[in-house]
Amino acid sequence: MATIGDVAREAGVARSTVSAVLTGRKYVSPEIRERVDAAISELNYTVSARARALATNRTMNIGLVVHFHEAEFAPALSTYITAISESAGNHGYRIMLLTGADAPEDIRRAIAEGVIDGLILLNVVEDDPRLAPIREARFAAVAIGMPSNTDGIDAVDLNFEEAARRIVQRVHEQGGKHIALLGWPQEVYDSGATYATRFRDVALASAQALGLPLDLYSLSVTPSEVREQLHALLSQGNHDALVVHNDAAIAMLPLALRDLPTPHPYVISLHSTELARLFQVPFDAVESEPELSSAAAVDLLVARLNDGDAPFARQLIDAVVREASAD
Amino acid sequence: MATIGDVAREAGVARSTVSAVLTGRKYVSPEIRERVDAAISELNYTVSARARALATNRTMNIGLVVHFHEAEFAPALSTYITAISESAGNHGYRIMLLTGADAPEDIRRAIAEGVIDGLILLNVVEDDPRLAPIREARFAAVAIGMPSNTDGIDAVDLNFEEAARRIVQRVHEQGGKHIALLGWPQEVYDSGATYATRFRDVALASAQALGLPLDLYSLSVTPSEVREQLHALLSQGNHDALVVHNDAAIAMLPLALRDLPTPHPYVISLHSTELARLFQVPFDAVESEPELSSAAAVDLLVARLNDGDAPFARQLIDAVVREASAD
DNA sequence: CTGAAAGCGCTTACAG
DNA sequence: CTGAAAGCGCTTACAG
């Protein structure tokens, strides 16, 4: 591997001059710059990230903390991972995966060893244990998901409140009178996953404001189980509108409805574009775009990295209404 | 951040002595070691990965090259990513994501910049363009998937041939007389994804050897489409045995069969444990375990990193037969 | 068994 | 505008 010294010799300049053209932080006369560039391509030189990291105290790596829950039905997860990696690449950063079972310790070590410049956390919950090591180290980090306390970190999340409001409003416009909210398993609500509780609470409030009764059902996320539950629930025929916030349920719903006599209830769901694409969800929907949240998270982190003293941000991303294609 | 110099001062020894206890490559008397250890925890010292990488010429990072195909139904993908990250962690390595649209260039740059020690490639196909930059640089890499030419790289893959043999044999034992092989979309076979062709070819050969007619069907990977296709195919009632090699098809099959009069054909499928878990597949199956292939890939890479001159390996992992639970 | 010195390949004040 | 020198924080021969 050629080094900066080889390039300097080849170009007949000092090493610091080569470094100047590499970093672009200093004026270098066009003629010299040209000679250096020629030497670089002649020798097929690439700056060593290792040496640069040591000298600049920056790795140009972003740690991505992701914990895969055993029993989760999360088709959008890999979309988030790629989208974040993609966005990071656009800013010159690479993604380093942090997947240790003991996430806080994993984070602590990554920070201490200095392998990353900043962190992005996926699926942050209300009282997330991964935030402590970040605050202790005063490290740059952005949460995807909304912790109750955002001191010391930036946060991006879908605007679940707005989504809930729009969905209930829409049910109302469609003439729905009696809503069933098909939500996540009870554990999800209990685990402090605020995306679940925030949506539920605002949906309840909005329905009440409109005088619409709304019954809450926590469904499974296992496709076969959810199918049974849907079948049981729907055959009662008590509801003329279904608000769905449960990926497995919306994926299975078309099949469950097939077994039932028409007319079917009005259905509207909150899910990701990824899920919609995969399962071709045939209902009205409010969709989150993982790419958008991912890009926003990376942007926030890069901004933080460039200005550590900026006020901490809490950014809410609006979901997009999509009407079912006629079929 | 404390440095090795601080630790040396605190412990009253030379910096090289601290380094010796850190690396463990040299004998250090117990008393000295203890003093050093005390100083380390006193100062809360962690070795700088940046400095170590520059000095040792190793980053302890593994690049994971993964390309997410837009229209793919691949629930096991995130399982692979985690499992690889987990296994890497067990060997002291971290995973760096390489997801650039121009994968060969992405690989070339990562190698040249020296940000990784080795590579793991996911979903390697027959004539994979990502192998060229690796061979050029004589870089350590293991493919998951079987390229036609494995010069210069190690490869791990499921033993699709064996899986096909066992599956057809099993159909025979179950009394199946006329098989439908429900496979991947035609594009998959055409793209050089050897997992598809290898399974298909051996299944055909095995069936022929047993005198069993086997009809081939390329199905969609979009759940709703596949459901229609299954319905159309099954209502003909021409086959008494279904061999499935298509994740979307096996996921939708239980629902498709529900609409049909019994008796149902005998069904056996090749898929991942991940898919089985997610969709609770109720049929006999031969299952691949992403965790196993992932661990094998990491093991191979670590071995390669420790001995660059070992002969290149092609490792086939056997899938596991799992009988449907009675229901 | 321990320690002083050089080196990994960059960047960045600082002189000139 | 350019170049010589120090420094980033480690590891690793090499003396002693």
XYZ file of C-alpha atoms (C1' of nucleotides) in Angstrom:
686
model
C 0.000 0.000 0.000
C 1.283 3.408 -0.916
C 1.506 5.954 1.869
C 1.272 9.690 1.897
C 5.067 9.752 1.906
C 5.211 7.835 -1.377
C 2.795 10.280 -2.928
C 4.823 13.248 -1.667
C 8.003 11.821 -3.137
C 6.338 11.011 -6.446
C 4.917 14.522 -6.664
C 8.041 16.173 -5.343
C 6.320 17.974 -2.469
C 6.150 17.723 1.309
C 3.874 15.234 3.002
C 1.916 18.036 4.565
C 1.160 19.377 1.140
C -0.295 16.055 0.098
C -2.322 16.075 3.264
C -3.523 19.573 2.422
C -4.906 18.483 -0.919
C -6.378 15.365 0.681
C -8.281 17.195 3.359
C -9.015 20.267 1.261
C -8.602 22.409 4.352
C -5.863 24.608 2.980
C -5.236 26.450 -0.208
C -2.886 24.656 -2.558
C -1.910 26.129 -5.898
C -3.551 24.460 -8.890
C -0.234 23.307 -10.342
C 0.839 21.613 -7.127
C -2.597 20.150 -6.626
C -2.451 18.684 -10.063
C 0.920 17.104 -9.477
C -0.329 15.590 -6.261
C -3.481 14.269 -7.893
C -1.389 12.740 -10.636
C 0.858 11.038 -8.107
C -2.191 9.754 -6.248
C -3.703 8.070 -9.236
C -0.289 6.941 -10.436
C 0.317 5.109 -7.167
C -3.329 4.193 -6.724
C -3.199 5.773 -3.326
C -6.034 5.778 -0.809
C -5.732 7.457 2.528
C -5.609 5.033 5.418
C -8.744 5.336 7.485
C -6.852 3.930 10.449
C -4.182 6.596 10.457
C -6.658 9.312 9.722
C -8.894 8.224 12.557
C -6.032 8.374 14.997
C -4.863 11.751 13.803
C -8.257 13.420 13.538
C -9.963 11.703 16.432
C -12.878 10.801 14.163
C -13.672 7.405 12.728
C -16.398 8.375 10.281
C -18.335 5.419 11.658
C -21.789 5.520 13.145
C -22.860 2.817 15.543
C -26.308 1.378 14.913
C -27.808 -0.215 17.976
C -30.377 -2.772 17.040
C -31.813 -5.491 19.120
C -33.744 -8.200 17.375
C -36.583 -9.384 19.523
C -37.094 -13.082 19.116
C -40.809 -13.052 18.593
C -41.236 -9.921 16.594
C -42.967 -9.524 13.313
C -41.017 -6.606 11.925
C -40.640 -6.728 8.176
C -39.450 -3.121 8.102
C -36.381 -3.764 10.214
C -34.019 -4.510 7.390
C -35.403 -1.533 5.521
C -34.387 0.704 8.402
C -30.944 -0.826 8.509
C -30.303 -0.328 4.823
C -31.831 3.100 4.691
C -29.686 4.262 7.586
C -26.596 2.778 6.022
C -27.442 4.435 2.735
C -28.035 7.848 4.285
C -24.880 7.559 6.346
C -22.955 6.774 3.189
C -24.230 9.970 1.616
C -22.568 11.861 4.444
C -19.339 9.894 4.256
C -20.087 7.658 7.219
C -20.278 3.911 7.526
C -22.493 1.907 9.846
C -21.117 -0.322 12.556
C -23.569 -2.788 14.008
C -24.011 -2.991 17.764
C -26.131 -6.031 18.526
C -24.779 -7.341 21.800
C -27.294 -8.896 24.156
C -26.203 -6.437 26.831
C -26.795 -3.302 24.828
C -25.795 -0.721 27.443
C -22.471 -2.449 27.995
C -21.997 -2.846 24.259
C -22.535 0.879 23.831
C -20.244 1.740 26.683
C -17.438 -0.299 25.166
C -17.881 1.057 21.673
C -17.694 4.585 23.012
C -14.685 3.882 25.207
C -12.756 2.114 22.473
C -13.463 4.990 20.168
C -14.700 2.947 17.232
C -17.595 5.270 16.410
C -18.315 8.979 16.312
C -21.996 8.777 17.098
C -24.906 6.422 17.612
C -28.330 5.730 16.219
C -30.694 3.643 18.326
C -33.556 1.741 16.767
C -36.897 1.193 18.503
C -36.212 3.349 21.506
C -38.778 2.885 24.246
C -40.053 5.137 26.974
C -37.497 4.396 29.635
C -34.745 2.947 27.533
C -31.727 1.500 29.363
C -29.489 2.234 26.403
C -29.640 5.945 27.044
C -27.722 5.900 30.323
C -24.257 5.096 28.936
C -24.796 7.701 26.232
C -25.632 10.424 28.710
C -22.751 9.469 30.960
C -20.299 9.820 28.119
C -22.075 12.858 26.673
C -21.918 11.063 23.385
C -23.668 12.089 20.173
C -26.740 9.948 19.614
C -30.132 9.967 18.005
C -33.050 7.810 19.022
C -35.570 6.463 16.574
C -38.604 6.272 18.797
C -39.505 8.681 21.554
C -38.087 8.190 25.045
C -39.872 10.023 27.830
C -36.703 11.916 28.617
C -34.732 13.244 25.682
C -32.039 15.043 27.666
C -28.727 14.698 25.944
C -29.996 12.954 22.836
C -31.808 13.831 19.664
C -34.932 11.910 18.761
C -36.912 11.169 15.631
C -40.219 9.430 15.561
C -43.344 9.041 13.567
C -46.057 11.474 14.535
C -48.355 8.871 15.997
C -50.676 11.404 17.550
C -51.347 13.072 14.226
C -51.749 9.692 12.564
C -54.321 8.629 15.147
C -56.268 11.845 14.726
C -56.375 11.562 10.973
C -57.385 7.944 11.056
C -60.282 8.459 13.436
C -61.385 11.513 11.513
C -61.399 9.441 8.393
C -63.450 6.704 9.945
C -65.934 9.377 10.875
C -66.032 10.719 7.334
C -66.631 7.235 6.009
C -69.665 6.920 8.221
C -68.190 4.518 10.752
C -70.185 4.369 13.960
C -68.607 1.706 16.073
C -64.862 1.250 15.958
C -62.687 -1.700 16.897
C -59.047 -0.761 17.399
C -56.968 -3.830 16.645
C -53.747 -3.191 18.454
C -50.548 -4.838 19.564
C -50.151 -7.547 22.163
C -50.564 -6.284 25.694
C -46.840 -6.758 26.363
C -46.042 -4.166 23.752
C -48.143 -1.564 25.518
C -46.656 -2.575 28.830
C -43.080 -2.468 27.557
C -43.114 1.280 27.178
C -43.157 1.225 23.402
C -44.602 4.678 23.127
C -45.559 4.280 19.480
C -48.238 1.884 20.646
C -49.547 3.825 23.606
C -49.440 7.221 21.951
C -51.438 6.012 18.994
C -53.927 4.232 21.179
C -54.453 7.110 23.551
C -54.980 9.707 20.877
C -57.242 7.376 18.920
C -59.370 6.899 22.033
C -59.517 10.607 22.701
C -60.341 11.473 19.111
C -63.110 8.901 18.954
C -64.550 10.182 22.154
C -64.445 13.746 20.892
C -66.471 12.631 17.894
C -68.832 10.612 20.007
C -67.764 7.340 18.439
C -67.534 4.269 20.643
C -64.154 2.556 20.269
C -63.342 -0.914 21.592
C -59.778 -1.941 22.122
C -58.398 -5.369 21.223
C -54.858 -6.538 21.752
C -54.076 -9.103 19.108
C -51.189 -11.489 18.684
C -48.339 -10.884 16.249
C -48.160 -14.501 15.193
C -49.903 -14.789 11.839
C -51.783 -17.978 12.566
C -52.943 -16.806 15.968
C -53.956 -13.453 14.701
C -56.015 -15.082 12.005
C -58.029 -17.000 14.577
C -58.502 -13.920 16.671
C -59.657 -11.889 13.705
C -62.065 -14.555 12.702
C -63.595 -14.730 16.148
C -63.811 -10.992 16.483
C -65.209 -10.274 13.049
C -67.823 -12.949 13.022
C -69.526 -11.149 15.891
C -70.226 -8.347 13.460
C -70.309 -5.718 16.187
C -68.139 -3.134 14.480
C -68.530 -1.252 11.242
C -65.019 0.209 11.309
C -61.642 -1.328 12.000
C -58.643 0.736 12.970
C -55.588 -1.455 12.795
C -52.238 -0.867 14.430
C -50.597 -4.274 14.317
C -48.559 -5.442 11.347
C -49.495 -9.074 11.631
C -53.175 -8.262 11.904
C -53.277 -6.061 8.852
C -51.340 -8.636 6.881
C -53.864 -11.339 7.738
C -56.990 -9.238 7.596
C -57.804 -9.685 3.897
C -57.905 -13.426 4.409
C -59.989 -13.187 7.541
C -62.530 -10.969 5.807
C -62.881 -13.382 2.955
C -64.610 -15.880 5.166
C -67.191 -13.364 6.243
C -70.435 -12.277 4.673
C -70.456 -8.833 3.170
C -70.804 -5.972 3.867
C -67.372 -5.738 5.431
C -66.452 -3.086 7.937
C -64.508 -0.052 6.826
C -60.801 -0.666 7.449
C -57.965 1.763 7.937
C -54.536 0.884 9.181
C -51.275 2.417 10.358
C -48.243 0.569 9.080
C -45.035 0.982 7.119
C -44.771 1.291 3.361
C -42.584 -1.788 3.586
C -45.407 -3.847 5.008
C -47.842 -2.427 2.497
C -45.574 -3.407 -0.356
C -44.881 -6.868 0.969
C -48.468 -7.768 1.701
C -50.229 -5.517 -0.757
C -52.554 -4.239 1.887
C -55.848 -3.449 0.138
C -57.226 -0.943 2.648
C -57.002 2.741 3.339
C -53.872 3.378 5.300
C -51.659 5.892 6.962
C -48.164 4.811 6.138
C -44.836 5.487 7.731
C -41.826 5.578 5.484
C -38.789 3.981 7.094
C -36.551 5.732 4.592
C -37.748 9.116 5.791
C -37.209 8.491 9.474
C -33.863 6.910 8.712
C -32.651 9.848 6.688
C -33.901 12.260 9.336
C -32.042 10.364 12.031
C -28.802 10.409 10.088
C -29.204 14.097 9.291
C -29.744 14.904 12.939
C -26.705 12.897 13.967
C -24.468 14.477 11.377
C -25.647 17.916 12.481
C -24.903 17.011 16.080
C -21.453 15.764 15.106
C -20.748 19.075 13.453
C -22.150 21.150 16.280
C -22.207 19.477 19.642
C -23.746 22.467 21.343
C -26.902 22.812 19.292
C -30.116 22.359 21.277
C -31.392 18.801 21.298
C -34.050 18.074 18.718
C -37.270 16.104 18.866
C -38.454 15.597 15.365
C -41.831 14.119 14.457
C -42.314 12.751 10.980
C -45.779 12.784 9.500
C -47.131 9.606 8.058
C -48.691 9.639 4.623
C -52.336 8.940 3.907
C -52.871 6.418 1.168
C -56.251 5.437 -0.137
C -56.920 1.886 -1.077
C -56.860 1.358 -4.781
C -60.276 0.350 -5.955
C -60.572 -3.385 -6.393
C -9.680 9.709 28.093
C -6.789 8.049 29.824
C -3.984 6.755 27.659
C -1.544 3.943 28.091
C 0.946 6.526 29.318
C -1.343 7.531 32.170
C -1.745 3.922 33.164
C 2.014 3.371 33.058
C 2.617 6.372 35.277
C -0.103 5.366 37.706
C 1.300 1.855 37.922
C 4.897 3.011 37.957
C 5.975 0.922 34.967
C 6.948 1.478 31.353
C 4.315 1.926 28.695
C 5.482 -1.213 26.959
C 4.784 -3.143 30.114
C 1.216 -1.926 30.151
C 0.949 -2.902 26.523
C 2.301 -6.331 27.402
C -0.438 -6.969 29.921
C -3.011 -5.534 27.506
C -2.089 -7.777 24.627
C -1.147 -10.755 26.773
C 1.599 -11.596 24.303
C 4.416 -11.459 26.812
C 5.043 -12.757 30.259
C 4.567 -10.186 32.987
C 5.114 -11.023 36.629
C 1.924 -11.352 38.654
C 2.800 -8.433 40.929
C 3.371 -6.062 38.041
C 0.298 -7.303 36.244
C -1.744 -6.628 39.302
C -0.442 -3.110 39.640
C -1.222 -2.465 36.010
C -4.710 -3.904 36.317
C -5.319 -1.733 39.343
C -4.196 1.356 37.483
C -6.441 0.421 34.562
C -9.556 0.174 36.646
C -8.512 3.160 38.720
C -8.310 5.305 35.609
C -11.159 3.532 33.855
C -8.860 2.942 30.954
C -9.863 1.329 27.674
C -7.408 0.783 24.875
C -8.041 3.005 21.892
C -9.187 0.918 18.975
C -7.956 3.629 16.626
C -4.393 3.565 17.883
C -4.363 -0.181 18.135
C -5.628 -0.554 14.596
C -2.866 1.661 13.273
C -0.172 -0.100 15.243
C -1.306 -3.667 14.591
C -2.622 -3.226 11.098
C -5.871 -4.885 12.124
C -9.198 -3.226 12.740
C -11.091 -6.133 14.273
C -13.921 -5.176 11.939
C -15.591 -7.443 9.441
C -17.372 -5.956 6.479
C -20.806 -7.409 5.757
C -21.892 -6.900 2.183
C -25.619 -7.016 1.876
C -27.769 -5.812 -0.905
C -31.444 -5.499 -0.275
C -33.424 -6.352 -3.366
C -36.470 -4.218 -3.650
C -39.009 -6.876 -4.341
C -37.744 -9.631 -2.159
C -39.638 -11.566 0.428
C -36.787 -12.436 2.749
C -37.820 -12.566 6.373
C -34.580 -14.302 7.304
C -32.386 -11.415 6.234
C -32.285 -9.621 9.535
C -31.703 -12.951 11.233
C -28.572 -13.429 9.163
C -27.381 -9.945 9.953
C -27.810 -10.351 13.685
C -26.464 -13.854 13.782
C -23.343 -12.788 11.924
C -22.887 -9.821 14.188
C -23.352 -12.021 17.215
C -20.857 -14.621 16.030
C -18.368 -11.954 15.092
C -18.703 -10.501 18.567
C -17.806 -13.854 20.046
C -14.521 -13.662 18.204
C -13.874 -10.057 19.165
C -14.943 -8.589 15.838
C -17.568 -6.034 14.984
C -19.621 -5.827 11.814
C -19.392 -2.919 9.430
C -22.226 -2.680 6.928
C -21.432 -2.343 3.252
C -24.655 -1.562 1.427
C -23.633 0.737 -1.383
C -25.569 0.444 -4.612
C -22.293 -0.159 -6.432
C -21.170 -3.073 -4.313
C -17.880 -3.851 -6.095
C -16.757 -0.250 -5.751
C -17.916 -0.146 -2.172
C -15.830 -3.216 -1.436
C -12.825 -1.834 -3.235
C -12.923 1.338 -1.184
C -13.397 -0.397 2.129
C -10.401 -2.586 1.408
C -8.233 0.294 0.232
C -9.089 2.514 3.191
C -8.308 -0.335 5.508
C -11.472 -0.154 7.573
C -11.999 -3.906 7.714
C -9.934 -7.052 8.080
C -12.178 -9.350 6.120
C -15.520 -9.635 4.369
C -18.663 -11.709 4.476
C -20.953 -11.574 1.456
C -24.616 -12.430 1.737
C -26.587 -14.125 -1.037
C -23.691 -14.766 -3.346
C -24.787 -15.850 -6.796
C -23.188 -17.948 -9.457
C -21.198 -15.286 -11.237
C -21.072 -12.629 -8.575
C -19.539 -9.270 -9.510
C -18.549 -8.644 -5.918
C -15.853 -11.281 -6.065
C -13.598 -9.470 -8.515
C -12.378 -6.704 -6.203
C -11.782 -9.276 -3.491
C -9.644 -11.444 -5.707
C -7.721 -8.469 -7.013
C -6.806 -7.393 -3.515
C -6.318 -10.979 -2.321
C -8.525 -10.042 0.573
C -9.971 -12.432 3.144
C -13.614 -13.117 2.382
C -16.293 -15.717 2.785
C -19.337 -16.061 0.599
C -22.691 -17.198 1.898
C -24.066 -18.847 -1.199
C -22.098 -20.809 -3.730
C -20.391 -18.992 -6.610
C -19.379 -21.133 -9.543
C -15.758 -20.187 -9.019
C -14.513 -20.157 -5.453
C -10.902 -19.265 -6.196
C -9.557 -16.994 -3.560
C -12.581 -17.056 -1.290
C -14.162 -19.375 1.224
C -17.791 -20.299 0.800
C -20.594 -21.583 2.988
C -23.954 -22.670 1.747
C -26.875 -24.829 2.575
C -26.611 -28.314 1.142
C -29.463 -27.881 -1.302
C -28.703 -31.071 -3.147
C -29.004 -33.163 -0.031
C -32.140 -31.286 0.970
C -33.739 -31.992 -2.409
C -32.870 -35.666 -2.185
C -34.307 -36.054 1.266
C -37.454 -34.207 0.389
C -38.217 -36.274 -2.694
C -37.378 -39.437 -0.822
C -39.809 -38.425 1.844
C -42.564 -37.727 -0.636
C -41.998 -41.212 -1.944
C -42.239 -42.708 1.540
C -45.466 -40.843 2.137
C -46.941 -42.435 -0.935
C -46.866 -39.377 -3.167
C -47.259 -40.243 -6.837
C -47.445 -36.976 -8.674
C -45.398 -34.050 -7.454
C -45.784 -30.332 -8.033
C -42.627 -28.396 -7.249
C -43.673 -24.887 -6.285
C -40.582 -22.843 -6.866
C -39.321 -19.307 -7.140
C -40.150 -16.774 -9.827
C -38.432 -17.469 -13.110
C -36.151 -14.448 -12.618
C -34.640 -16.072 -9.567
C -33.620 -19.130 -11.557
C -32.322 -16.918 -14.329
C -30.338 -14.676 -12.000
C -27.840 -17.365 -11.142
C -29.101 -17.874 -7.627
C -27.716 -21.357 -7.367
C -29.772 -22.237 -4.313
C -32.797 -22.252 -6.561
C -31.358 -24.160 -9.488
C -29.449 -26.665 -7.434
C -32.504 -27.616 -5.456
C -34.662 -27.808 -8.525
C -32.240 -29.887 -10.540
C -31.599 -32.453 -7.851
C -35.300 -32.650 -7.038
C -36.035 -33.372 -10.689
C -33.317 -35.983 -10.880
C -34.381 -37.655 -7.655
C -37.989 -37.799 -8.702
C -37.032 -39.274 -12.014
C -34.864 -41.866 -10.305
C -37.886 -42.921 -8.284
C -40.166 -42.867 -11.280
C -42.241 -40.015 -9.892
C -43.548 -37.398 -12.301
C -42.692 -33.905 -11.115
C -44.186 -30.727 -12.553
C -42.438 -27.439 -12.070
C -44.234 -24.185 -11.239
C -42.599 -20.825 -10.784
C -44.717 -18.838 -8.377
C -44.675 -15.203 -7.383
C -43.180 -13.980 -4.126
C -45.930 -11.448 -3.536
C -48.295 -12.912 -0.964
C -51.512 -11.898 -2.673
C -50.367 -13.066 -6.089
C -49.074 -16.307 -4.772
C -52.383 -16.934 -3.098
C -54.204 -16.657 -6.401
C -51.690 -18.877 -8.109
C -51.945 -21.500 -5.418
C -55.689 -21.440 -5.571
C -55.703 -21.920 -9.327
C -53.133 -24.654 -9.214
C -54.582 -26.593 -6.332
C -58.154 -26.546 -7.480
C -57.105 -28.610 -10.488
C -56.321 -31.381 -8.040
C -53.702 -32.932 -10.283
C -51.043 -33.473 -7.653
C -50.988 -35.494 -4.497
C -47.704 -34.078 -3.253
C -46.390 -30.544 -3.056
C -42.707 -29.769 -2.753
C -42.329 -26.117 -1.916
C -39.250 -23.976 -2.333
C -40.622 -20.445 -2.135
C -41.047 -18.601 1.144
C -44.099 -16.660 0.104
C -45.805 -19.771 -1.219
C -45.303 -21.802 1.923
C -46.478 -18.898 4.042
C -49.716 -18.667 2.080
C -50.306 -22.343 1.523
C -52.297 -23.078 4.683
C -54.823 -20.453 3.680
C -55.008 -21.662 0.115
C -55.646 -25.225 1.228
C -58.456 -24.155 3.503
C -60.637 -23.328 0.545
C -60.171 -26.748 -0.965
C -61.994 -29.988 -0.377
C -60.027 -32.630 1.474
C -58.043 -34.771 1.119
C -55.192 -32.350 0.745
C -51.966 -33.209 -0.976
C -48.954 -34.132 1.089
C -46.804 -31.026 1.571
C -43.122 -30.689 2.344
C -41.140 -27.504 2.121
C -37.620 -26.155 2.239
C -37.352 -22.906 4.160
C -35.625 -21.234 7.061
C -36.413 -21.754 10.720
C -37.106 -18.039 10.771
C -39.906 -18.374 8.280
C -41.265 -21.405 10.074
C -41.393 -19.506 13.331
C -42.936 -16.410 11.814
C -45.649 -18.202 9.896
C -45.978 -21.315 11.978
C -45.750 -23.504 8.924
C -47.851 -26.596 9.648
C -46.206 -28.981 7.179
C -43.261 -31.318 7.083
C -40.197 -29.328 6.306
C -36.509 -29.325 5.759
C -35.269 -26.235 7.487
C -32.162 -24.174 7.131
C -30.874 -22.432 10.211
C -29.526 -18.976 9.444
C -27.670 -18.986 12.745
C -25.717 -22.062 11.675
C -24.616 -20.738 8.312
C -23.811 -17.402 9.876
C -21.646 -18.912 12.567
C -19.926 -21.123 10.011
C -19.178 -18.118 7.829
C -17.693 -16.175 10.696
C -15.647 -19.173 11.814
C -14.267 -19.602 8.326
C -13.371 -15.952 8.077
C -11.673 -15.871 11.445
C -9.700 -18.971 10.500
C -8.683 -17.319 7.245
C -7.641 -14.181 9.095
C -5.413 -16.252 11.319
C -3.982 -18.310 8.491
C -4.093 -16.697 5.107
C -2.455 -19.656 3.419
C -4.901 -22.369 4.356
C -6.637 -24.006 1.400
C -9.923 -22.374 0.491
C -12.970 -24.059 1.950
C -16.371 -24.877 0.512
C -18.591 -25.832 3.334
C -22.091 -27.242 2.910
C -24.446 -27.086 5.842
C -27.122 -29.739 6.127
C -30.673 -28.627 6.635
C -32.693 -30.202 9.387
C -35.764 -32.352 8.833
C -38.710 -31.318 10.921
C -41.981 -33.155 10.942
C -45.184 -31.249 11.172
C -46.666 -31.372 14.615
C -49.951 -33.202 14.542
C -52.869 -30.791 14.454
C 11.535 -10.019 33.164
C 11.498 -4.807 32.112
C 12.202 -0.377 29.639
C 13.717 3.148 25.948
C 12.993 3.850 21.143
C 11.140 3.516 16.718
C 7.270 3.060 13.917
C 2.201 2.534 12.203
C 0.269 6.737 8.503
C -1.937 10.344 8.958
C -3.059 15.821 10.457
C -2.081 20.149 12.283
C -0.108 24.066 14.315
C 3.943 26.639 13.435
C 7.869 28.749 10.983
C 9.474 30.453 7.051
C 1.782 29.424 -0.306
C 4.998 25.491 1.368
C 7.684 22.443 4.479
C 9.880 20.442 8.877
C 8.336 18.749 13.213
C 5.449 17.116 16.686
C 1.718 14.410 17.962
C -2.483 11.063 17.806
C -2.059 6.263 21.214
C -0.853 2.216 20.533
C 2.681 -2.231 19.526
C 6.885 -4.406 18.792
C 11.532 -5.565 18.108
C 15.623 -4.757 20.658
C 18.780 -3.896 24.560
C 19.708 -4.551 29.002
